């Protein structure tokens, strides 16, 4: 395959005249957050006045005796309105070992779809619809606690005005159903924050071990959520592609025009001005990745996921290294070549790999997540 030609990326440190981690944290970082909120993702809903946590059901000894399962209903309340979300939590049956991480992850197909058993709420929903994506036994054995909820419970994933009006944004006032400033990605980022709120109520969760994990549109979201929530100890963005970990300049597969045309409700209208005009962006997606620093970030691609553009996902992961190095954390060394398939480049601070296969989350991916977390402990 001929080598691709890439245009230069804006340097974060040069743009903000940053020489130290102090400068970056106190000067550049808040400006980048503001720029991305105003020009790409929108603002994340604030914290509601109250959240009640109800344990609906609990079972022990599931999944060959490895897992304890809890199902919670969270009720968020603000200004006389309420909004409820169900969360499914799996944790290892008492092994005596400390947890490796407590993972907050939104899911695509509802909690029943993510489960391996047939009796997860809601009972009448299709169960276990994405086999392999949530390998509970493997996760339990690796020491993960998993908390998952449906993205659609925070913002139904379509462009209809009522989806916007019925989203979590409604807790904070009347929503104009046509106002694209209320974005799905920011409502889902609120979802990650809400999962984190729940996790921190569980006695077995060490507050320093909460990781955000997301696949695809939820990988974009996990990065944006972690950028805004300092309680995330680290983040995994799996096949997040355009608007996620992939650089927009010289993008193959999905371009800004393609994503904004199909999913205008994911982004604010200000983002439209960069369609077919990516080089005019004063930032690129490595800015988003760098917002995690100094916390570890793992960017994962799949070899057949050309829509996401693995090489451009690698570029963002590598380019974010300039910010990690301000903290004395190596990240991916400069001039590291795009790695071959199934050859992870896991470093302190930043990790990257391309798994062979399609756009998905697989047991192989979870093994890399566990390795990366262990390396960054
Ligand atoms: C579409 C979209 C991507 C997104 C993906 C997903 O393919 O174009 O940007 O990441 O859906 O969420 O699965």
Short mmCIF file of C-alpha atoms and ligand atoms in Angstrom, two decimals:
data_model
loop_
_atom_site.label_atom_id
_atom_site.label_comp_id
_atom_site.label_asym_id
_atom_site.label_seq_id
_atom_site.Cartn_x
_atom_site.Cartn_y
_atom_site.Cartn_z
CA UNK A 1 0.00 0.00 0.00
CA UNK A 2 1.40 3.44 -0.88
CA UNK A 3 2.27 5.58 2.10
CA UNK A 4 -0.35 8.22 2.77
CA UNK A 5 0.57 11.88 2.81
CA UNK A 6 -0.55 13.83 5.82
CA UNK A 7 -0.67 17.57 6.32
CA UNK A 8 0.98 18.92 9.47
CA UNK A 9 -1.10 19.10 12.62
CA UNK A 10 -1.41 22.18 14.80
CA UNK A 11 0.90 21.79 17.79
CA UNK A 12 -0.94 22.24 21.07
CA UNK A 13 2.11 23.55 22.92
CA UNK A 14 3.03 26.03 20.18
CA UNK A 15 -0.51 27.29 19.75
CA UNK A 16 -0.87 28.11 23.45
CA UNK A 17 2.81 28.90 24.09
CA UNK A 18 2.91 26.19 26.70
CA UNK A 19 6.24 25.18 28.23
CA UNK A 20 5.19 23.37 31.37
CA UNK A 21 2.41 21.14 32.67
CA UNK A 22 1.40 24.03 34.89
CA UNK A 23 0.84 26.32 31.88
CA UNK A 24 -1.00 23.65 30.01
CA UNK A 25 -3.28 22.75 32.88
CA UNK A 26 -4.11 26.28 33.90
CA UNK A 27 -4.08 28.14 30.60
CA UNK A 28 -4.35 25.94 27.53
CA UNK A 29 -6.64 23.25 28.87
CA UNK A 30 -9.57 25.50 29.87
CA UNK A 31 -9.33 27.26 26.49
CA UNK A 32 -9.39 23.97 24.61
CA UNK A 33 -12.42 22.75 26.58
CA UNK A 34 -14.24 25.98 25.78
CA UNK A 35 -13.28 25.86 22.12
CA UNK A 36 -14.49 22.28 21.75
CA UNK A 37 -17.72 22.95 23.65
CA UNK A 38 -18.49 25.97 21.49
CA UNK A 39 -17.37 24.60 18.15
CA UNK A 40 -17.80 20.84 18.22
CA UNK A 41 -19.62 19.05 21.04
CA UNK A 42 -21.80 21.58 22.82
CA UNK A 43 -22.09 22.01 26.55
CA UNK A 44 -22.67 19.18 28.99
CA UNK A 45 -25.78 19.53 31.16
CA UNK A 46 -24.96 20.67 34.69
CA UNK A 47 -25.37 18.56 37.77
CA UNK A 48 -29.04 18.07 38.71
CA UNK A 49 -30.11 19.17 42.17
CA UNK A 50 -30.60 15.58 43.35
CA UNK A 51 -30.04 11.96 42.40
CA UNK A 52 -31.67 9.06 44.20
CA UNK A 53 -30.31 5.56 43.85
CA UNK A 54 -32.65 2.61 44.17
CA UNK A 55 -31.36 -0.97 44.10
CA UNK A 56 -34.03 -2.79 42.10
CA UNK A 57 -32.56 -6.29 42.19
CA UNK A 58 -29.42 -8.09 43.19
CA UNK A 59 -28.19 -11.59 42.40
CA UNK A 60 -25.05 -13.46 43.32
CA UNK A 61 -23.12 -16.28 41.73
CA UNK A 62 -24.04 -15.58 38.11
CA UNK A 63 -21.96 -16.29 35.00
CA UNK A 64 -20.43 -19.53 36.30
CA UNK A 65 -20.26 -18.17 39.80
CA UNK A 66 -17.98 -15.28 38.85
CA UNK A 67 -20.37 -12.34 38.99
CA UNK A 68 -22.60 -10.41 41.30
CA UNK A 69 -25.25 -8.45 39.42
CA UNK A 70 -27.05 -5.37 40.61
CA UNK A 71 -29.68 -3.37 38.78
CA UNK A 72 -30.17 0.19 39.90
CA UNK A 73 -32.68 2.87 39.03
CA UNK A 74 -31.29 6.39 39.24
CA UNK A 75 -33.75 9.23 39.44
CA UNK A 76 -32.34 12.63 38.62
CA UNK A 77 -34.36 15.59 39.83
CA UNK A 78 -34.09 19.25 39.00
CA UNK A 79 -36.48 22.21 39.03
CA UNK A 80 -39.55 20.02 39.55
CA UNK A 81 -38.70 17.57 36.76
CA UNK A 82 -37.37 14.01 37.03
CA UNK A 83 -35.59 11.68 34.65
CA UNK A 84 -34.91 7.99 35.39
CA UNK A 85 -32.15 5.75 34.13
CA UNK A 86 -31.54 2.07 34.79
CA UNK A 87 -27.97 0.94 35.35
CA UNK A 88 -26.69 -2.63 35.20
CA UNK A 89 -23.67 -3.40 37.36
CA UNK A 90 -21.56 -6.55 37.33
CA UNK A 91 -18.82 -6.99 39.87
CA UNK A 92 -16.55 -9.91 40.66
CA UNK A 93 -17.81 -12.24 43.37
CA UNK A 94 -15.64 -11.82 46.40
CA UNK A 95 -12.20 -12.82 45.26
CA UNK A 96 -10.43 -10.92 48.00
CA UNK A 97 -8.47 -9.14 45.29
CA UNK A 98 -8.79 -5.37 44.77
CA UNK A 99 -10.61 -4.30 41.62
CA UNK A 100 -8.43 -3.50 38.62
CA UNK A 101 -10.89 -0.77 37.59
CA UNK A 102 -14.51 0.24 37.79
CA UNK A 103 -15.58 0.78 34.19
CA UNK A 104 -18.36 3.19 33.25
CA UNK A 105 -19.61 2.41 29.75
CA UNK A 106 -22.76 3.40 27.95
CA UNK A 107 -24.22 0.72 25.70
CA UNK A 108 -26.03 0.84 22.36
CA UNK A 109 -28.74 -1.77 22.72
CA UNK A 110 -29.98 -1.39 26.27
CA UNK A 111 -28.94 -3.23 29.42
CA UNK A 112 -30.71 -6.44 28.44
CA UNK A 113 -28.82 -6.40 25.15
CA UNK A 114 -25.52 -6.10 26.98
CA UNK A 115 -26.27 -8.92 29.42
CA UNK A 116 -25.42 -12.57 29.01
CA UNK A 117 -28.41 -13.78 31.04
CA UNK A 118 -32.03 -13.79 29.92
CA UNK A 119 -33.56 -12.02 32.90
CA UNK A 120 -32.01 -8.57 32.93
CA UNK A 121 -34.34 -5.56 33.02
CA UNK A 122 -36.26 -4.64 30.97
CA UNK A 123 -37.45 -8.25 30.75
CA UNK A 124 -39.36 -7.80 27.50
CA UNK A 125 -36.35 -6.32 25.63
CA UNK A 126 -34.12 -8.47 23.41
CA UNK A 127 -31.35 -10.02 25.50
CA UNK A 128 -27.69 -10.62 24.74
CA UNK A 129 -27.81 -8.94 21.35
CA UNK A 130 -24.11 -8.21 20.99
CA UNK A 131 -22.31 -11.39 21.97
CA UNK A 132 -18.64 -10.90 22.68
CA UNK A 133 -18.89 -7.19 23.29
CA UNK A 134 -19.50 -7.60 27.03
CA UNK A 135 -17.65 -10.82 28.00
CA UNK A 136 -18.72 -10.73 31.64
CA UNK A 137 -16.76 -13.77 32.82
CA UNK A 138 -13.56 -12.44 31.30
CA UNK A 139 -14.17 -9.00 32.79
CA UNK A 140 -14.84 -10.46 36.23
CA UNK A 141 -11.69 -12.60 36.09
CA UNK A 142 -9.63 -9.57 35.09
CA UNK A 143 -10.97 -7.67 38.11
CA UNK A 144 -13.30 -5.22 36.38
CA UNK A 145 -16.48 -3.87 37.81
CA UNK A 146 -18.76 -2.82 34.95
CA UNK A 147 -21.54 -0.24 35.15
CA UNK A 148 -23.53 0.21 31.97
CA UNK A 149 -26.63 2.11 30.88
CA UNK A 150 -28.36 2.75 27.57
CA UNK A 151 -27.29 5.83 25.59
CA UNK A 152 -30.91 6.25 24.49
CA UNK A 153 -31.97 6.84 28.10
CA UNK A 154 -29.98 10.08 28.09
CA UNK A 155 -30.72 11.19 24.54
CA UNK A 156 -32.57 9.06 22.02
CA UNK A 157 -30.14 8.68 19.15
CA UNK A 158 -31.94 10.42 16.30
CA UNK A 159 -32.45 13.86 14.88
CA UNK A 160 -36.12 14.27 15.84
CA UNK A 161 -37.00 17.44 17.79
CA UNK A 162 -38.77 15.31 20.42
CA UNK A 163 -35.57 13.32 21.05
CA UNK A 164 -33.87 16.58 21.92
CA UNK A 165 -36.82 17.76 24.01
CA UNK A 166 -37.05 14.45 25.90
CA UNK A 167 -33.31 14.18 26.53
CA UNK A 168 -31.70 14.85 29.93
CA UNK A 169 -31.38 18.48 28.89
CA UNK A 170 -35.06 18.85 29.76
CA UNK A 171 -34.18 18.68 33.46
CA UNK A 172 -32.79 22.16 33.09
CA UNK A 173 -35.63 23.95 31.33
CA UNK A 174 -37.69 24.02 28.15
CA UNK A 175 -35.72 22.78 25.15
CA UNK A 176 -36.16 24.12 21.66
CA UNK A 177 -36.36 20.85 19.72
CA UNK A 178 -34.60 22.40 16.75
CA UNK A 179 -31.68 23.93 18.62
CA UNK A 180 -28.61 21.93 17.73
CA UNK A 181 -26.70 23.35 20.69
CA UNK A 182 -28.28 20.58 22.79
CA UNK A 183 -26.18 17.75 21.42
CA UNK A 184 -26.45 14.02 21.86
CA UNK A 185 -22.72 13.68 22.47
CA UNK A 186 -22.89 16.07 25.41
CA UNK A 187 -26.02 14.40 26.80
CA UNK A 188 -24.22 11.06 26.62
CA UNK A 189 -21.15 12.63 28.25
CA UNK A 190 -23.54 13.58 31.06
CA UNK A 191 -24.43 9.86 31.06
CA UNK A 192 -20.81 8.93 31.80
CA UNK A 193 -20.75 11.49 34.58
CA UNK A 194 -23.94 10.02 36.01
CA UNK A 195 -22.48 6.49 35.91
CA UNK A 196 -19.46 7.87 37.75
CA UNK A 197 -21.76 9.43 40.36
CA UNK A 198 -23.31 6.00 40.94
CA UNK A 199 -19.95 4.20 41.05
CA UNK A 200 -18.71 6.52 43.74
CA UNK A 201 -21.62 5.48 45.96
CA UNK A 202 -20.51 1.82 45.86
CA UNK A 203 -18.27 0.97 48.79
CA UNK A 204 -16.03 -1.39 46.80
CA UNK A 205 -15.14 1.27 44.23
CA UNK A 206 -11.85 3.05 44.79
CA UNK A 207 -12.46 6.63 43.57
CA UNK A 208 -9.07 6.62 41.83
CA UNK A 209 -9.99 3.64 39.64
CA UNK A 210 -12.99 4.76 37.61
CA UNK A 211 -12.38 4.40 33.88
CA UNK A 212 -14.62 5.58 31.04
CA UNK A 213 -14.97 3.17 28.12
CA UNK A 214 -16.85 3.72 24.90
CA UNK A 215 -17.14 2.23 21.45
CA UNK A 216 -17.64 4.21 18.27
CA UNK A 217 -20.03 7.15 18.84
CA UNK A 218 -19.71 6.29 22.52
CA UNK A 219 -15.92 6.27 22.15
CA UNK A 220 -16.15 9.86 20.94
CA UNK A 221 -18.35 10.51 23.94
CA UNK A 222 -16.06 8.77 26.45
CA UNK A 223 -13.19 11.04 25.40
CA UNK A 224 -15.33 14.16 25.70
CA UNK A 225 -16.74 12.97 29.03
CA UNK A 226 -13.30 12.22 30.49
CA UNK A 227 -12.03 15.57 29.23
CA UNK A 228 -14.69 17.23 31.37
CA UNK A 229 -14.73 14.93 34.38
CA UNK A 230 -11.55 14.81 36.43
CA UNK A 231 -12.90 11.80 38.32
CA UNK A 232 -12.19 9.57 35.30
CA UNK A 233 -8.85 7.94 36.07
CA UNK A 234 -8.42 6.99 32.43
CA UNK A 235 -10.34 6.48 29.22
CA UNK A 236 -10.66 3.91 26.46
CA UNK A 237 -11.85 5.00 23.06
CA UNK A 238 -12.60 1.99 20.89
CA UNK A 239 -13.08 2.53 17.14
CA UNK A 240 -14.20 6.10 17.82
CA UNK A 241 -13.25 7.46 14.38
CA UNK A 242 -14.47 10.78 13.04
CA UNK A 243 -15.22 13.32 15.77
CA UNK A 244 -13.50 10.94 18.22
CA UNK A 245 -9.84 9.97 18.24
CA UNK A 246 -9.36 10.29 14.46
CA UNK A 247 -7.67 13.36 13.06
CA UNK A 248 -10.11 15.16 10.72
CA UNK A 249 -7.46 16.49 8.34
CA UNK A 250 -6.80 14.08 5.44
CA UNK A 251 -9.47 11.76 6.81
CA UNK A 252 -10.41 8.67 4.85
CA UNK A 253 -13.72 6.86 5.30
CA UNK A 254 -16.05 9.12 7.23
CA UNK A 255 -15.37 12.84 6.78
CA UNK A 256 -16.81 15.81 8.62
CA UNK A 257 -19.28 16.32 5.78
CA UNK A 258 -20.46 12.73 6.02
CA UNK A 259 -20.83 12.66 9.80
CA UNK A 260 -22.50 16.07 10.13
CA UNK A 261 -24.91 15.35 7.30
CA UNK A 262 -26.01 12.04 8.84
CA UNK A 263 -25.78 12.99 12.50
CA UNK A 264 -26.26 16.75 12.77
CA UNK A 265 -27.59 16.32 16.32
CA UNK A 266 -24.27 14.97 17.59
CA UNK A 267 -22.51 18.31 17.10
CA UNK A 268 -23.20 22.01 17.39
CA UNK A 269 -23.97 23.94 14.17
CA UNK A 270 -20.68 25.86 14.52
CA UNK A 271 -18.90 22.63 13.56
CA UNK A 272 -20.52 22.72 10.08
CA UNK A 273 -18.16 25.43 8.91
CA UNK A 274 -15.31 22.91 8.78
CA UNK A 275 -17.03 20.54 6.35
CA UNK A 276 -14.68 20.24 3.33
CA UNK A 277 -12.57 22.81 5.14
CA UNK A 278 -10.78 20.76 7.79
CA UNK A 279 -7.50 22.59 7.43
CA UNK A 280 -9.17 25.76 8.72
CA UNK A 281 -9.81 24.11 12.08
CA UNK A 282 -7.68 25.77 14.75
CA UNK A 283 -7.60 22.38 16.44
CA UNK A 284 -7.83 18.74 15.52
CA UNK A 285 -8.82 15.64 17.42
CA UNK A 286 -5.44 15.23 19.18
CA UNK A 287 -6.58 18.25 21.23
CA UNK A 288 -9.46 16.14 22.51
CA UNK A 289 -7.19 13.20 23.32
CA UNK A 290 -4.72 15.49 25.13
CA UNK A 291 -7.46 16.73 27.46
CA UNK A 292 -7.17 13.43 29.26
CA UNK A 293 -3.54 14.15 30.24
CA UNK A 294 -1.91 13.23 32.49
CA UNK A 295 -4.45 10.42 32.86
CA UNK A 296 -3.92 7.40 30.62
CA UNK A 297 -5.84 7.13 27.36
CA UNK A 298 -6.08 4.05 25.17
CA UNK A 299 -7.08 4.47 21.53
CA UNK A 300 -8.12 1.25 19.78
CA UNK A 301 -8.85 0.66 16.09
CA UNK A 302 -9.89 -2.31 13.96
CA UNK A 303 -8.17 -3.19 10.70
CA UNK A 304 -11.39 -3.44 8.69
CA UNK A 305 -12.85 -0.27 10.19
CA UNK A 306 -11.74 1.98 7.36
CA UNK A 307 -14.73 4.24 8.00
CA UNK A 308 -13.06 5.25 11.29
CA UNK A 309 -9.59 5.44 9.61
CA UNK A 310 -7.18 3.62 11.96
CA UNK A 311 -4.11 5.51 10.77
CA UNK A 312 -5.71 8.83 11.63
CA UNK A 313 -6.71 7.45 15.04
CA UNK A 314 -3.07 6.56 15.58
CA UNK A 315 -1.99 10.06 14.54
CA UNK A 316 -4.16 11.68 17.21
CA UNK A 317 -2.99 9.27 19.91
CA UNK A 318 0.65 9.88 19.00
CA UNK A 319 0.27 13.67 18.66
CA UNK A 320 -1.33 13.99 22.10
CA UNK A 321 2.01 12.79 23.47
CA UNK A 322 3.39 16.33 23.40
CA UNK A 323 1.09 17.19 26.32
CA UNK A 324 1.85 14.00 28.26
CA UNK A 325 5.56 14.73 27.97
CA UNK A 326 5.01 18.03 29.78
CA UNK A 327 4.13 15.82 32.75
CA UNK A 328 7.20 13.62 32.26
CA UNK A 329 5.00 10.83 30.89
CA UNK A 330 6.31 9.39 27.61
CA UNK A 331 3.11 8.65 25.67
CA UNK A 332 3.83 7.22 22.23
CA UNK A 333 7.36 8.26 21.28
CA UNK A 334 7.70 10.76 18.45
CA UNK A 335 8.27 9.22 15.03
CA UNK A 336 6.77 5.89 16.10
CA UNK A 337 5.44 4.26 12.93
CA UNK A 338 1.81 3.20 12.54
CA UNK A 339 1.95 -0.32 14.05
CA UNK A 340 1.02 -3.54 12.25
CA UNK A 341 -2.22 -5.31 13.10
CA UNK A 342 -2.41 -6.94 16.56
CA UNK A 343 0.83 -5.27 17.68
CA UNK A 344 -0.19 -2.93 20.49
CA UNK A 345 1.93 0.10 21.31
CA UNK A 346 1.03 0.44 24.98
CA UNK A 347 2.98 3.14 26.75
CA UNK A 348 2.67 5.03 29.98
CA UNK A 349 0.09 7.73 29.32
CA UNK A 350 -1.02 6.75 25.83
CA UNK A 351 -1.70 3.40 24.19
CA UNK A 352 -2.72 2.48 20.67
CA UNK A 353 -3.38 -0.67 18.68
CA UNK A 354 -5.19 -1.99 15.61
CA UNK A 355 -7.00 -5.25 16.19
CA UNK A 356 -7.65 -7.44 13.16
CA UNK A 357 -11.30 -7.49 12.21
CA UNK A 358 -14.38 -5.34 12.10
CA UNK A 359 -15.78 -2.32 13.93
CA UNK A 360 -16.71 -3.91 17.28
CA UNK A 361 -15.53 -4.60 20.83
CA UNK A 362 -14.15 -8.08 21.36
CA UNK A 363 -12.49 -10.13 24.11
CA UNK A 364 -9.14 -9.22 22.49
CA UNK A 365 -9.94 -5.54 23.08
CA UNK A 366 -10.77 -6.10 26.73
CA UNK A 367 -7.46 -7.97 27.17
CA UNK A 368 -5.60 -4.90 25.86
CA UNK A 369 -7.62 -2.65 28.17
CA UNK A 370 -6.61 -4.79 31.17
CA UNK A 371 -2.95 -4.77 30.09
CA UNK A 372 -2.96 -1.03 29.55
CA UNK A 373 -4.53 -0.35 32.93
CA UNK A 374 -2.02 -2.63 34.66
CA UNK A 375 0.83 -0.81 32.90
CA UNK A 376 -0.52 2.54 34.04
CA UNK A 377 -1.23 1.64 37.66
C1 LIG B 1 -21.67 5.41 12.18
C2 LIG B 1 -21.01 6.77 12.27
C3 LIG B 1 -19.72 6.72 13.09
C4 LIG B 1 -19.99 6.07 14.42
C5 LIG B 1 -20.63 4.73 14.22
C6 LIG B 1 -21.06 4.03 15.50
O1 LIG B 1 -20.90 4.56 11.40
O2 LIG B 1 -20.79 7.20 10.96
O3 LIG B 1 -19.21 8.02 13.28
O4 LIG B 1 -18.80 6.00 15.17
O5 LIG B 1 -21.81 4.89 13.47
O6 LIG B 1 -21.33 4.66 16.49
O7 LIG B 1 -21.15 2.78 15.44
#
